[in-house]
PDB file of C-alpha atoms in Angstrom:
ATOM      1  CA  UNK A   1     -85.228  49.639  -5.650  1.00  0.00           C
ATOM      2  CA  UNK A   2     -82.857  46.838  -4.311  1.00  0.00           C
ATOM      3  CA  UNK A   3     -79.088  47.895  -4.523  1.00  0.00           C
ATOM      4  CA  UNK A   4     -76.478  45.128  -4.249  1.00  0.00           C
ATOM      5  CA  UNK A   5     -73.464  46.461  -2.207  1.00  0.00           C
ATOM      6  CA  UNK A   6     -70.344  45.649  -4.209  1.00  0.00           C
ATOM      7  CA  UNK A   7     -68.032  47.419  -1.870  1.00  0.00           C
ATOM      8  CA  UNK A   8     -65.581  46.107   0.737  1.00  0.00           C
ATOM      9  CA  UNK A   9     -67.566  47.580   3.518  1.00  0.00           C
ATOM     10  CA  UNK A  10     -70.897  46.742   4.983  1.00  0.00           C
ATOM     11  CA  UNK A  11     -73.727  49.009   3.924  1.00  0.00           C
ATOM     12  CA  UNK A  12     -74.454  51.711   6.470  1.00  0.00           C
ATOM     13  CA  UNK A  13     -77.955  51.845   8.179  1.00  0.00           C
ATOM     14  CA  UNK A  14     -78.857  54.774   5.949  1.00  0.00           C
ATOM     15  CA  UNK A  15     -77.800  52.831   2.820  1.00  0.00           C
ATOM     16  CA  UNK A  16     -79.834  49.744   3.881  1.00  0.00           C
ATOM     17  CA  UNK A  17     -82.832  51.977   4.443  1.00  0.00           C
ATOM     18  CA  UNK A  18     -82.280  53.218   0.881  1.00  0.00           C
ATOM     19  CA  UNK A  19     -82.326  49.724  -0.507  1.00  0.00           C
ATOM     20  CA  UNK A  20     -78.717  48.525  -0.190  1.00  0.00           C
ATOM     21  CA  UNK A  21     -78.156  44.975   0.820  1.00  0.00           C
ATOM     22  CA  UNK A  22     -75.098  42.590   1.102  1.00  0.00           C
ATOM     23  CA  UNK A  23     -74.313  39.884  -1.555  1.00  0.00           C
ATOM     24  CA  UNK A  24     -74.577  36.260  -0.551  1.00  0.00           C
ATOM     25  CA  UNK A  25     -70.869  35.863  -1.069  1.00  0.00           C
ATOM     26  CA  UNK A  26     -69.579  38.985   0.504  1.00  0.00           C
ATOM     27  CA  UNK A  27     -66.145  37.324   1.237  1.00  0.00           C
ATOM     28  CA  UNK A  28     -65.601  36.683  -2.358  1.00  0.00           C
ATOM     29  CA  UNK A  29     -66.622  40.384  -3.279  1.00  0.00           C
ATOM     30  CA  UNK A  30     -64.036  41.643  -0.754  1.00  0.00           C
ATOM     31  CA  UNK A  31     -61.388  39.349  -2.078  1.00  0.00           C
ATOM     32  CA  UNK A  32     -62.015  40.512  -5.719  1.00  0.00           C
ATOM     33  CA  UNK A  33     -61.833  44.232  -4.471  1.00  0.00           C
ATOM     34  CA  UNK A  34     -58.536  43.759  -2.574  1.00  0.00           C
ATOM     35  CA  UNK A  35     -55.258  44.216  -4.397  1.00  0.00           C
ATOM     36  CA  UNK A  36     -52.131  43.250  -2.455  1.00  0.00           C
ATOM     37  CA  UNK A  37     -49.779  43.865  -5.418  1.00  0.00           C
ATOM     38  CA  UNK A  38     -49.838  46.103  -8.504  1.00  0.00           C
ATOM     39  CA  UNK A  39     -52.305  44.384 -10.925  1.00  0.00           C
ATOM     40  CA  UNK A  40     -51.949  43.952 -14.644  1.00  0.00           C
ATOM     41  CA  UNK A  41     -54.735  45.136 -16.854  1.00  0.00           C
ATOM     42  CA  UNK A  42     -55.789  41.573 -17.559  1.00  0.00           C
ATOM     43  CA  UNK A  43     -56.158  40.970 -13.794  1.00  0.00           C
ATOM     44  CA  UNK A  44     -58.247  44.169 -13.414  1.00  0.00           C
ATOM     45  CA  UNK A  45     -60.490  43.149 -16.406  1.00  0.00           C
ATOM     46  CA  UNK A  46     -60.848  39.539 -14.989  1.00  0.00           C
ATOM     47  CA  UNK A  47     -61.956  40.872 -11.584  1.00  0.00           C
ATOM     48  CA  UNK A  48     -64.390  43.229 -13.063  1.00  0.00           C
ATOM     49  CA  UNK A  49     -65.921  40.579 -15.207  1.00  0.00           C
ATOM     50  CA  UNK A  50     -66.386  38.200 -12.196  1.00  0.00           C
ATOM     51  CA  UNK A  51     -67.883  41.011 -10.049  1.00  0.00           C
ATOM     52  CA  UNK A  52     -70.381  41.913 -12.844  1.00  0.00           C
ATOM     53  CA  UNK A  53     -71.166  38.166 -13.264  1.00  0.00           C
ATOM     54  CA  UNK A  54     -71.962  37.921  -9.539  1.00  0.00           C
ATOM     55  CA  UNK A  55     -74.183  40.907  -9.767  1.00  0.00           C
ATOM     56  CA  UNK A  56     -75.902  39.395 -12.768  1.00  0.00           C
ATOM     57  CA  UNK A  57     -76.434  36.104 -10.939  1.00  0.00           C
ATOM     58  CA  UNK A  58     -78.140  37.984  -8.027  1.00  0.00           C
ATOM     59  CA  UNK A  59     -80.601  39.436 -10.538  1.00  0.00           C
ATOM     60  CA  UNK A  60     -80.257  43.033  -9.503  1.00  0.00           C
ATOM     61  CA  UNK A  61     -81.041  46.069 -11.458  1.00  0.00           C
ATOM     62  CA  UNK A  62     -78.501  48.280  -9.519  1.00  0.00           C
ATOM     63  CA  UNK A  63     -75.287  48.014  -7.548  1.00  0.00           C
ATOM     64  CA  UNK A  64     -73.408  50.302  -5.259  1.00  0.00           C
ATOM     65  CA  UNK A  65     -69.614  50.053  -6.129  1.00  0.00           C
ATOM     66  CA  UNK A  66     -66.585  51.492  -4.588  1.00  0.00           C
ATOM     67  CA  UNK A  67     -62.878  50.446  -4.270  1.00  0.00           C
ATOM     68  CA  UNK A  68     -59.588  50.773  -6.131  1.00  0.00           C
ATOM     69  CA  UNK A  69     -59.941  53.736  -8.575  1.00  0.00           C
ATOM     70  CA  UNK A  70     -58.171  51.845 -11.284  1.00  0.00           C
ATOM     71  CA  UNK A  71     -60.948  49.057 -11.126  1.00  0.00           C
ATOM     72  CA  UNK A  72     -63.909  51.251 -11.069  1.00  0.00           C
ATOM     73  CA  UNK A  73     -64.074  52.276 -14.846  1.00  0.00           C
ATOM     74  CA  UNK A  74     -63.687  48.628 -15.965  1.00  0.00           C
ATOM     75  CA  UNK A  75     -66.266  47.388 -13.330  1.00  0.00           C
ATOM     76  CA  UNK A  76     -68.714  50.194 -14.533  1.00  0.00           C
ATOM     77  CA  UNK A  77     -68.159  48.907 -18.169  1.00  0.00           C
ATOM     78  CA  UNK A  78     -68.759  45.316 -17.312  1.00  0.00           C
ATOM     79  CA  UNK A  79     -71.948  46.151 -15.301  1.00  0.00           C
ATOM     80  CA  UNK A  80     -73.361  48.348 -18.108  1.00  0.00           C
ATOM     81  CA  UNK A  81     -72.946  45.366 -20.534  1.00  0.00           C
ATOM     82  CA  UNK A  82     -75.538  43.615 -18.379  1.00  0.00           C
ATOM     83  CA  UNK A  83     -77.649  46.681 -18.129  1.00  0.00           C
ATOM     84  CA  UNK A  84     -77.057  47.015 -14.398  1.00  0.00           C
ATOM     85  CA  UNK A  85     -77.389  50.549 -13.013  1.00  0.00           C
ATOM     86  CA  UNK A  86     -74.165  51.698 -11.345  1.00  0.00           C
ATOM     87  CA  UNK A  87     -74.359  53.846  -8.113  1.00  0.00           C
ATOM     88  CA  UNK A  88     -71.741  55.460  -6.018  1.00  0.00           C
ATOM     89  CA  UNK A  89     -72.617  56.418  -2.342  1.00  0.00           C
ATOM     90  CA  UNK A  90     -72.638  60.192  -1.679  1.00  0.00           C
ATOM     91  CA  UNK A  91     -71.867  60.974   1.928  1.00  0.00           C
ATOM     92  CA  UNK A  92     -70.847  63.979   4.075  1.00  0.00           C
ATOM     93  CA  UNK A  93     -68.137  63.788   6.662  1.00  0.00           C
ATOM     94  CA  UNK A  94     -69.166  65.112   9.963  1.00  0.00           C
ATOM     95  CA  UNK A  95     -67.096  65.663  13.168  1.00  0.00           C
ATOM     96  CA  UNK A  96     -68.791  64.211  16.124  1.00  0.00           C
ATOM     97  CA  UNK A  97     -67.406  64.674  19.751  1.00  0.00           C
ATOM     98  CA  UNK A  98     -67.679  61.635  22.088  1.00  0.00           C
ATOM     99  CA  UNK A  99     -67.035  61.618  25.817  1.00  0.00           C
ATOM    100  CA  UNK A 100     -65.849  58.493  27.424  1.00  0.00           C
ATOM    101  CA  UNK A 101     -68.155  58.036  30.380  1.00  0.00           C
ATOM    102  CA  UNK A 102     -65.498  56.350  32.628  1.00  0.00           C
ATOM    103  CA  UNK A 103     -62.651  58.860  32.062  1.00  0.00           C
ATOM    104  CA  UNK A 104     -64.488  61.859  31.029  1.00  0.00           C
ATOM    105  CA  UNK A 105     -62.058  62.424  28.140  1.00  0.00           C
ATOM    106  CA  UNK A 106     -63.565  63.617  25.011  1.00  0.00           C
ATOM    107  CA  UNK A 107     -62.506  62.876  21.471  1.00  0.00           C
ATOM    108  CA  UNK A 108     -63.516  63.893  18.015  1.00  0.00           C
ATOM    109  CA  UNK A 109     -64.298  61.232  15.377  1.00  0.00           C
ATOM    110  CA  UNK A 110     -65.386  61.569  11.782  1.00  0.00           C
ATOM    111  CA  UNK A 111     -68.801  59.973  10.901  1.00  0.00           C
ATOM    112  CA  UNK A 112     -69.885  59.702   7.236  1.00  0.00           C
ATOM    113  CA  UNK A 113     -73.596  60.441   6.734  1.00  0.00           C
ATOM    114  CA  UNK A 114     -75.124  58.840   3.654  1.00  0.00           C
ATOM    115  CA  UNK A 115     -76.938  61.488   1.594  1.00  0.00           C
ATOM    116  CA  UNK A 116     -77.839  59.512  -1.362  1.00  0.00           C
ATOM    117  CA  UNK A 117     -76.476  57.807  -4.514  1.00  0.00           C
ATOM    118  CA  UNK A 118     -74.759  59.191  -7.624  1.00  0.00           C
ATOM    119  CA  UNK A 119     -75.523  57.299 -10.797  1.00  0.00           C
ATOM    120  CA  UNK A 120     -72.569  56.636 -13.048  1.00  0.00           C
ATOM    121  CA  UNK A 121     -73.060  57.725 -16.650  1.00  0.00           C
ATOM    122  CA  UNK A 122     -71.215  54.820 -18.066  1.00  0.00           C
ATOM    123  CA  UNK A 123     -74.172  52.887 -19.195  1.00  0.00           C
ATOM    124  CA  UNK A 124     -75.747  55.873 -21.082  1.00  0.00           C
ATOM    125  CA  UNK A 125     -72.435  56.780 -22.583  1.00  0.00           C
ATOM    126  CA  UNK A 126     -72.056  53.301 -23.951  1.00  0.00           C
ATOM    127  CA  UNK A 127     -75.717  53.371 -25.248  1.00  0.00           C
ATOM    128  CA  UNK A 128     -75.068  56.871 -26.905  1.00  0.00           C
ATOM    129  CA  UNK A 129     -71.898  55.586 -28.475  1.00  0.00           C
ATOM    130  CA  UNK A 130     -73.657  52.440 -29.851  1.00  0.00           C
ATOM    131  CA  UNK A 131     -76.471  54.492 -31.390  1.00  0.00           C
ATOM    132  CA  UNK A 132     -73.860  56.818 -32.901  1.00  0.00           C
ATOM    133  CA  UNK A 133     -71.798  53.960 -34.154  1.00  0.00           C
ATOM    134  CA  UNK A 134     -74.779  52.192 -35.751  1.00  0.00           C
ATOM    135  CA  UNK A 135     -75.909  55.487 -37.469  1.00  0.00           C
ATOM    136  CA  UNK A 136     -72.535  55.713 -39.143  1.00  0.00           C
ATOM    137  CA  UNK A 137     -72.949  52.214 -40.722  1.00  0.00           C
TER     138      UNK A 137
END
């Protein structure tokens, strides 16, 4: 499966191995995911719609999303409207010790190990709601 990376960061080697790839217009995606000021609900909706349209134009079946928590529910909803599977990266933080070969000093850094993708349930929840709503008519 090919997974469009709709996050601000480049996909890790493990994510690429699992099928993630960068969008053609990564700079625009990063701009849409970055908020310098408190947004209005309309601004959040507009950005989510544009990001979903970009994913649709790429012709993907799945996307990896991440960013501002207040954007993600709206983005999930917009992607589900196009029947695009929404995934979140799942990773484990590991502490790694590095030694500087020149100074001999060691330092600990955190490394995130990609362990898989979690599928958001928004699309299924919307489909269930629509079936329920239609059965009430």
